[in-house]
Coordinates of C-alpha atoms and ligand atoms in Angstrom, one line a residue:
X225 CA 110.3 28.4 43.9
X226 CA 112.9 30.4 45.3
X227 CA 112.4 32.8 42.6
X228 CA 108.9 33.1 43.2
X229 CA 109.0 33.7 47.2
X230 CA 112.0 36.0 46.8
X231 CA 110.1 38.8 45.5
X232 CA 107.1 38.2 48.2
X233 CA 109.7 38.2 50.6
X234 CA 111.2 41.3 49.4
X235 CA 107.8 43.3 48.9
X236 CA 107.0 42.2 52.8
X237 CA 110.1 43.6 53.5
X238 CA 109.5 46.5 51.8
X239 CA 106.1 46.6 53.3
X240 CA 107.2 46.0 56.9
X241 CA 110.1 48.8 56.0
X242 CA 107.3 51.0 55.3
X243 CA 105.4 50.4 58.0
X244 CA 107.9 51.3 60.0
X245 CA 108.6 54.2 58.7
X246 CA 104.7 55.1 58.9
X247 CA 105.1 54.1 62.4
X248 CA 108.0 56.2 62.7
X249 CA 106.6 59.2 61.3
X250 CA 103.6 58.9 63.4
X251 CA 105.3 58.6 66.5
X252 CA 107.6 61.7 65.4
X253 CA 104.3 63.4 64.8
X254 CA 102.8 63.0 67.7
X255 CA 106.2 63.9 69.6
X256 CA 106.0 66.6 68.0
X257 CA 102.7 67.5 68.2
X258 CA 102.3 66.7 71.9
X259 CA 106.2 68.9 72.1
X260 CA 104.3 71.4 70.6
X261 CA 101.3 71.5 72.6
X262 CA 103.4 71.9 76.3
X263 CA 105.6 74.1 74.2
X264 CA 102.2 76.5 73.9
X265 CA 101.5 75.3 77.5
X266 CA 104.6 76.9 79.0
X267 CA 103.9 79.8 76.4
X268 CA 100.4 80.5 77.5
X269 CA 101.7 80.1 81.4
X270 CA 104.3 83.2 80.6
X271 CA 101.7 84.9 78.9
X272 CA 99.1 84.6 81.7
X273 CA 101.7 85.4 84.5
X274 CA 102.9 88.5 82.6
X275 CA 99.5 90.3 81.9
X276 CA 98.7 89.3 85.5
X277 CA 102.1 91.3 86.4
X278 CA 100.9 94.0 83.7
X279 CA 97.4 94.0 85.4
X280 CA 98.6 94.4 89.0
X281 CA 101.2 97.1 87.8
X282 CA 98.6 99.1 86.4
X283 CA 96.5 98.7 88.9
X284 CA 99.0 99.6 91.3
X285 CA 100.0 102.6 88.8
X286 CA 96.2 103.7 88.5
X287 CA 96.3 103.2 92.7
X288 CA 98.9 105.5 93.2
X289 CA 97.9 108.6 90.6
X290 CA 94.8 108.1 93.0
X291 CA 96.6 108.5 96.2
X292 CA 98.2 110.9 95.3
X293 CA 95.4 113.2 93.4
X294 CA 92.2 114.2 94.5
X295 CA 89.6 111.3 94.5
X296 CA 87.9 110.6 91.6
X297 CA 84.3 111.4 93.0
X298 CA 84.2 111.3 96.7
X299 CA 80.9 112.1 97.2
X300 CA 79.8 109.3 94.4
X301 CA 81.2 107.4 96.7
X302 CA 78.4 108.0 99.0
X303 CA 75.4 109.2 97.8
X304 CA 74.2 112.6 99.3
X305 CA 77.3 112.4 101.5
X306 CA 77.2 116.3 101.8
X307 CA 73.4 116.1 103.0
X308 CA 74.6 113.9 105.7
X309 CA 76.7 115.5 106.6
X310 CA 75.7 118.8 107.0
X311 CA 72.8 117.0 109.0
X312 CA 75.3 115.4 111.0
X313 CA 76.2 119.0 111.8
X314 CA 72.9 120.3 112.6
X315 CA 72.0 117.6 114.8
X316 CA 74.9 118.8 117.1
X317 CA 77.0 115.7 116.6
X318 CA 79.8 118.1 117.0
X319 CA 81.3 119.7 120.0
X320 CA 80.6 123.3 120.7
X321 CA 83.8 124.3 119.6
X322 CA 83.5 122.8 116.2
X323 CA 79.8 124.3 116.3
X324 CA 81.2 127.8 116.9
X325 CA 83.5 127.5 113.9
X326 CA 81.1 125.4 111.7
X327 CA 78.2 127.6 112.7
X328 CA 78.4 130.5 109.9
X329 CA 80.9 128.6 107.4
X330 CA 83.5 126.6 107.1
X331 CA 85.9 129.2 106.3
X332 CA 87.8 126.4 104.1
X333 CA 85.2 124.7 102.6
X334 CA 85.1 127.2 99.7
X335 CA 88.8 127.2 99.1
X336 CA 89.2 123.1 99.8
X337 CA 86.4 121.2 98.3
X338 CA 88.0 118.1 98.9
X339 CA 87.9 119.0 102.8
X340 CA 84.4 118.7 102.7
X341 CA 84.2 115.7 104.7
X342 CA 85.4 116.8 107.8
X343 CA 84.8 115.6 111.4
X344 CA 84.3 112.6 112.0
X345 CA 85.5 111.7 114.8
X346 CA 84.3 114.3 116.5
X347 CA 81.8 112.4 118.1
X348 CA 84.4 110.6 119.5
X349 CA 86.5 113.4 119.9
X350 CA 85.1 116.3 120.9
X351 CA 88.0 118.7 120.7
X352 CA 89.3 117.9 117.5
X353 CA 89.0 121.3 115.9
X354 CA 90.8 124.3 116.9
X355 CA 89.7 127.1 119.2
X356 CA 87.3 129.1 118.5
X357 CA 88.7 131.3 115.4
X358 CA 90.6 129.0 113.1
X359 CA 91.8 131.9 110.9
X360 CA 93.4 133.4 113.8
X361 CA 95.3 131.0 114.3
X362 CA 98.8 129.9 112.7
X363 CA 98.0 127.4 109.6
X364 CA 98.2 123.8 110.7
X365 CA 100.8 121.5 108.3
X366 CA 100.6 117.8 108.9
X367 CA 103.4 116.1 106.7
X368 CA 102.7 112.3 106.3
X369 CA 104.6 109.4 104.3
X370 CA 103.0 106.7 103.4
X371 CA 104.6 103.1 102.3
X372 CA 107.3 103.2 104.4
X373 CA 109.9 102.1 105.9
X374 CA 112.3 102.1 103.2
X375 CA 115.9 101.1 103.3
X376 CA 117.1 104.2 101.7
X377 CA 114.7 106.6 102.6
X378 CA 113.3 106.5 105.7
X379 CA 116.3 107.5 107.8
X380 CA 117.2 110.0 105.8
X381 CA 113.5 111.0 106.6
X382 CA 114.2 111.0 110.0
X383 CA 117.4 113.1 110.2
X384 CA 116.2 116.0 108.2
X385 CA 113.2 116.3 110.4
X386 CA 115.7 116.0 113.4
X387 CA 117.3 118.5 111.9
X388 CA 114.8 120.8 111.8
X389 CA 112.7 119.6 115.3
X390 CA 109.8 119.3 113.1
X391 CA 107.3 115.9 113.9
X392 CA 105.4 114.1 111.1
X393 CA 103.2 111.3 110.3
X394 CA 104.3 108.0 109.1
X395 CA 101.5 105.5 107.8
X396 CA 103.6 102.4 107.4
X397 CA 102.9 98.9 106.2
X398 CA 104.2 95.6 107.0
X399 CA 107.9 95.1 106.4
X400 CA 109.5 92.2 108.2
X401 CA 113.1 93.0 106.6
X402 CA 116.0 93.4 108.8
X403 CA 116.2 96.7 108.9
X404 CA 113.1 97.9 109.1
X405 CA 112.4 96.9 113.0
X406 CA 114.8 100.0 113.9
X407 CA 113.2 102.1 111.7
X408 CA 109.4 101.5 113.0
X409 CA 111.1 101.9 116.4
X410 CA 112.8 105.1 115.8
X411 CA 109.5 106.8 114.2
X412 CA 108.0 105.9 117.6
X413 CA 110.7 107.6 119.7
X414 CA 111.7 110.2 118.1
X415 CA 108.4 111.3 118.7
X416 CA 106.2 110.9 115.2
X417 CA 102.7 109.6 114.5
X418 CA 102.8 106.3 113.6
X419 CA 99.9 105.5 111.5
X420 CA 98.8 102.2 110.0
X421 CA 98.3 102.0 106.1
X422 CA 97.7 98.0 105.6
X423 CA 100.5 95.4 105.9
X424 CA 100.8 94.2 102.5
X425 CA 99.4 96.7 100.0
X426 CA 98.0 94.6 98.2
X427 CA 94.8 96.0 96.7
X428 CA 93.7 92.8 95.6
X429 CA 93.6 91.1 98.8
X430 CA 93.0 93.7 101.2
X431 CA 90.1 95.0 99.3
X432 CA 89.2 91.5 98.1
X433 CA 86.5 91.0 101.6
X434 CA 85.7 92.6 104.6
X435 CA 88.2 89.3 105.9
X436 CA 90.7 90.2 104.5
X437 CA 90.9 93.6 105.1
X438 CA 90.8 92.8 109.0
X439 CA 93.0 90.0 108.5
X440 CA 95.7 92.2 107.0
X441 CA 94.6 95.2 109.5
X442 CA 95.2 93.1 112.8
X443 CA 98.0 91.5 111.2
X444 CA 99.9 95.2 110.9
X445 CA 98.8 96.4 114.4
X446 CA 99.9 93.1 115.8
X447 CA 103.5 93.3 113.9
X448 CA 104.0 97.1 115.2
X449 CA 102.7 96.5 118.8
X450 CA 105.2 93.8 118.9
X451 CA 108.1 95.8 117.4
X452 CA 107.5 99.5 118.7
X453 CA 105.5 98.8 122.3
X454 CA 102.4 100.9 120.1
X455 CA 99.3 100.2 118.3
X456 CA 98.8 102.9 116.7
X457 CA 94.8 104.1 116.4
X458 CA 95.0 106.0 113.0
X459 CA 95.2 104.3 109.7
X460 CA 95.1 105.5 105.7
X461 CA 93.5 103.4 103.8
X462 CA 95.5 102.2 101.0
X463 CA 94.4 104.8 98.0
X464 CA 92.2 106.5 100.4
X465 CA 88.9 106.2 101.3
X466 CA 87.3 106.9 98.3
X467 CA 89.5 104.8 96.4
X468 CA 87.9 102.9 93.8
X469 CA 89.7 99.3 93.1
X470 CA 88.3 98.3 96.4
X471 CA 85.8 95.1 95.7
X472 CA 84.3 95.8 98.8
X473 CA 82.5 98.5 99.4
X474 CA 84.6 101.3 101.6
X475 CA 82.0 101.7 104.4
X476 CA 82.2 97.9 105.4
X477 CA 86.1 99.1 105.8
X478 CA 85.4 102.3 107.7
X479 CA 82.4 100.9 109.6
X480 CA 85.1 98.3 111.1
X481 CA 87.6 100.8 111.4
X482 CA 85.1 102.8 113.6
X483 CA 84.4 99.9 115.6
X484 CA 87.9 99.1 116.6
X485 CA 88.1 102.9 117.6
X486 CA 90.8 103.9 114.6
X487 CA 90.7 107.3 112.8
X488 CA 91.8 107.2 109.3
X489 CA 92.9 110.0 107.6
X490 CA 92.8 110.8 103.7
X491 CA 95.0 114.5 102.8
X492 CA 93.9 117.7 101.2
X493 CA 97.5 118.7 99.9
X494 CA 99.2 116.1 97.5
X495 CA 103.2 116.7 96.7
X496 CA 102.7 114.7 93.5
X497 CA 105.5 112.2 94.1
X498 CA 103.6 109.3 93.2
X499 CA 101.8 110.5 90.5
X500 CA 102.9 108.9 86.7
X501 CA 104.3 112.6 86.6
X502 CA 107.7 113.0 87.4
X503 CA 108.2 115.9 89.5
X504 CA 111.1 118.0 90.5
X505 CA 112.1 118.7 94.2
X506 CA 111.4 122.4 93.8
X507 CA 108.2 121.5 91.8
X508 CA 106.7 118.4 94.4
X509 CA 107.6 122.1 96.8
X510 CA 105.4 124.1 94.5
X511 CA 102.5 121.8 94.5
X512 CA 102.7 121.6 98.2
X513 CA 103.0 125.5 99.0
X514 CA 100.1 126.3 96.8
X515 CA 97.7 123.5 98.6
X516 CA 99.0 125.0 101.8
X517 CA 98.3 128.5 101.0
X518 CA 94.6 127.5 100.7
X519 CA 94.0 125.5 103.7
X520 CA 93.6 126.3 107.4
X521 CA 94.5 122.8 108.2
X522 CA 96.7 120.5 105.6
X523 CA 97.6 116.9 105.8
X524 CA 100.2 116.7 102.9
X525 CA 100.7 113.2 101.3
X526 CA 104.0 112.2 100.6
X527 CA 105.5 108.8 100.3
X528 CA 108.5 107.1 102.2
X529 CA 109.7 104.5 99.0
X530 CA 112.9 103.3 97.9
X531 CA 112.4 105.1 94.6
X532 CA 111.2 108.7 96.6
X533 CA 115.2 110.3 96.5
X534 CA 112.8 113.6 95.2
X535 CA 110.9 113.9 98.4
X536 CA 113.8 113.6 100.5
X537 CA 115.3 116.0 98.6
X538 CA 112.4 118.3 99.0
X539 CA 111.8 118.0 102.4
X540 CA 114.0 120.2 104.2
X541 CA 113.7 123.1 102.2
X542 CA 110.0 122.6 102.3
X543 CA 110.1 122.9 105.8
X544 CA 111.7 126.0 105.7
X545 CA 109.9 127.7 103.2
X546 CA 106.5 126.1 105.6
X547 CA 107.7 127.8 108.2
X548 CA 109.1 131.0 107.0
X549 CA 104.8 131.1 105.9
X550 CA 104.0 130.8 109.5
X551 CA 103.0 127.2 109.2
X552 CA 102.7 124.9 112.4
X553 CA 104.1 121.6 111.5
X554 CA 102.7 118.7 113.8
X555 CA 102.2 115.4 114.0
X556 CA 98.6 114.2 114.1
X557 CA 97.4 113.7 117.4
X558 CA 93.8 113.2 118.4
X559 CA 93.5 116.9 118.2
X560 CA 94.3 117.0 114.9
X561 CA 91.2 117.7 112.2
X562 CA 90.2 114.9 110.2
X563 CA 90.6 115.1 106.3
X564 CA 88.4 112.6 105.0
X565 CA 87.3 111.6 101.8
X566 CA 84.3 109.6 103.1
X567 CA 83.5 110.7 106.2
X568 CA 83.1 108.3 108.9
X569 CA 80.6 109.7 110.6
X570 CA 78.7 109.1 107.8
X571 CA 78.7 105.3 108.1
X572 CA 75.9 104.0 110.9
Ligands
ZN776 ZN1 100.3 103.7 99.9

């Protein structure tokens, strides 16, 4: 008997034994398999967050060769824009002054496509162009930096153009570190434009509604009221007007704009110091000499970054070789011509 239920015994054992090591297998299979799948998990979650980094850096990259060149189509932008326009013209929308100089041709517009959309706010401003012969007159330079403050940059900004008693334009956005509340605050009184260019410059989420673009606008001109004593009444748009990552469609923007009584200003002269180009001081000089040279009026576009050590570099002989030209170099005021790549008058 014994004999007989030894081996049954044995074989159960060996059946439970394998069982069990069925079972174990399984379970290490499905540790493994379900290891494996949060493995991927975490592995697709990198993935996702990097080409969602890649995507805003080109964006950003693609944002800033756009700020910083001409606009890709502005008047695409707006069908028949220049029609418009030039009706707006006719229809005496513009002060006499402007009418005197406008009335023949725009002695720039040949020279300076890109200032083809000029005036706006000369309904609301009727003596925004100069008197009565432009070419007479001494060329108008307008150097503005956008982006700032910056740490590194922005005082040294500020010195040189202490230095030399010249006034500029500073669009800034929203920076809430500890150093930046002095530097807002010294633009103001030493006597510069400050401008507003968006607080977070975020494409995707100032352009992502009309909601959020006013969100993020009164969220700025709150911040700088608070910290300079000013709300400024001039803004660039973040890549321009004609930029064309917006979601929203640019006249919603400018319409708004219009409403709350703010003047935004594009450029017609581009240093190049944000383009995917890497420019020498003495070159980002170049570029900007040979814009000026063709324009009556210029509104230069430079940036105020951390990474900019090239356009401080070139400012201060920039400013001398400006001036040895003859150039006036001013801050914008609300005499100041408006560069615009859409023009707001064009939007009802
Ligand atoms: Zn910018």
């Amino acid at each position: 008997m014994e004999d007989k239920r030894s081996p049954g015994m044995k074989e159960q054992r060996l059946r439970r034994q394998r069982i069990n090591r069925m079972k174990k297998m399984i379970v290490a299979v499905m540790s493994f398999g379900f290891l494996s799948a949060i493995a991927l998990c975490i592995g697709l979650t990198v993935q996702v967050v990097r080409l969602n980094q890649r995507i805003d850096a080109l964006t950003e990259e693609r944002i800033l060769v756009q700020e910083s060149g001409q606009p890709e189509n502005p008047v695409s932008v707006l069908a028949g824009g220049d029609t418009i326009q030039s009706k707006a013209l006719d229809e005496g929308s513009v002060s006499e002054k402007q009418k005197d100089s406008a009335a023949g041709e725009d002695p720039e517009a040949e020279n300076a496509p890109q200032e083809d959309a000029k005036s706006p706010a000369a309904k609301q401003e009727p003596s925004r162009m100069d008197n009565p012969s432009e070419e007479d007159t001494a060329k108008k330079v307008y150097l503005t930096f956008d982006d700032g403050p910056s740490q590194v940059n922005t005082a040294a900004i500020l010195d040189i153009l202490k230095e030399k008693n010249v006034k500029a334009t500073f669009f800034v956005i929203g920076n809430d570190n500890d150093y930046a509340p002095d530097l807002y605050r010294r633009i103001v009184e030493e006597g510069h434009t400050l401008g507003m260019h968006s607080y977070t410059h975020k494409y995707s989420s100032i352009y992502d509604s009309l909601e959020a673009f006013q969100e993020d606008f009164y969220r700025l001109r709150g911040y700088l009221g608070e910290v300079t004593g000013v709300e400024p009444d001039i803004m660039r748009f973040p890549g321009g007007s004609s930029n064309s990552v917006s979601n929203i469609d640019m006249r919603e923007c400018i319409r708004f704009l219009n409403e709350e009584g703010i003047t935004y200003y594009d450029w017609n002269v581009i240093s190049g110091d944000a383009t995917s180009q890497v420019y020498t001081a003495d070159e980002l000089i170049d570029n900007v000499m040979k814009d000026v040279a063709k324009n009556q009026t210029s509104i230069v576009l430079m940036h105020d970054a951390e990474t900019k050590a090239t356009t401080v570099e070139a400012l201060g002989p920039m400013i001398d070789q400006l001036q040895e030209m003859g150039c006036e170099l001013l801050p914008i005021d609300e005499n100041t011509k408006v560069i615009q790549h859409i023009s707001a008058d064009q939007i009802d």
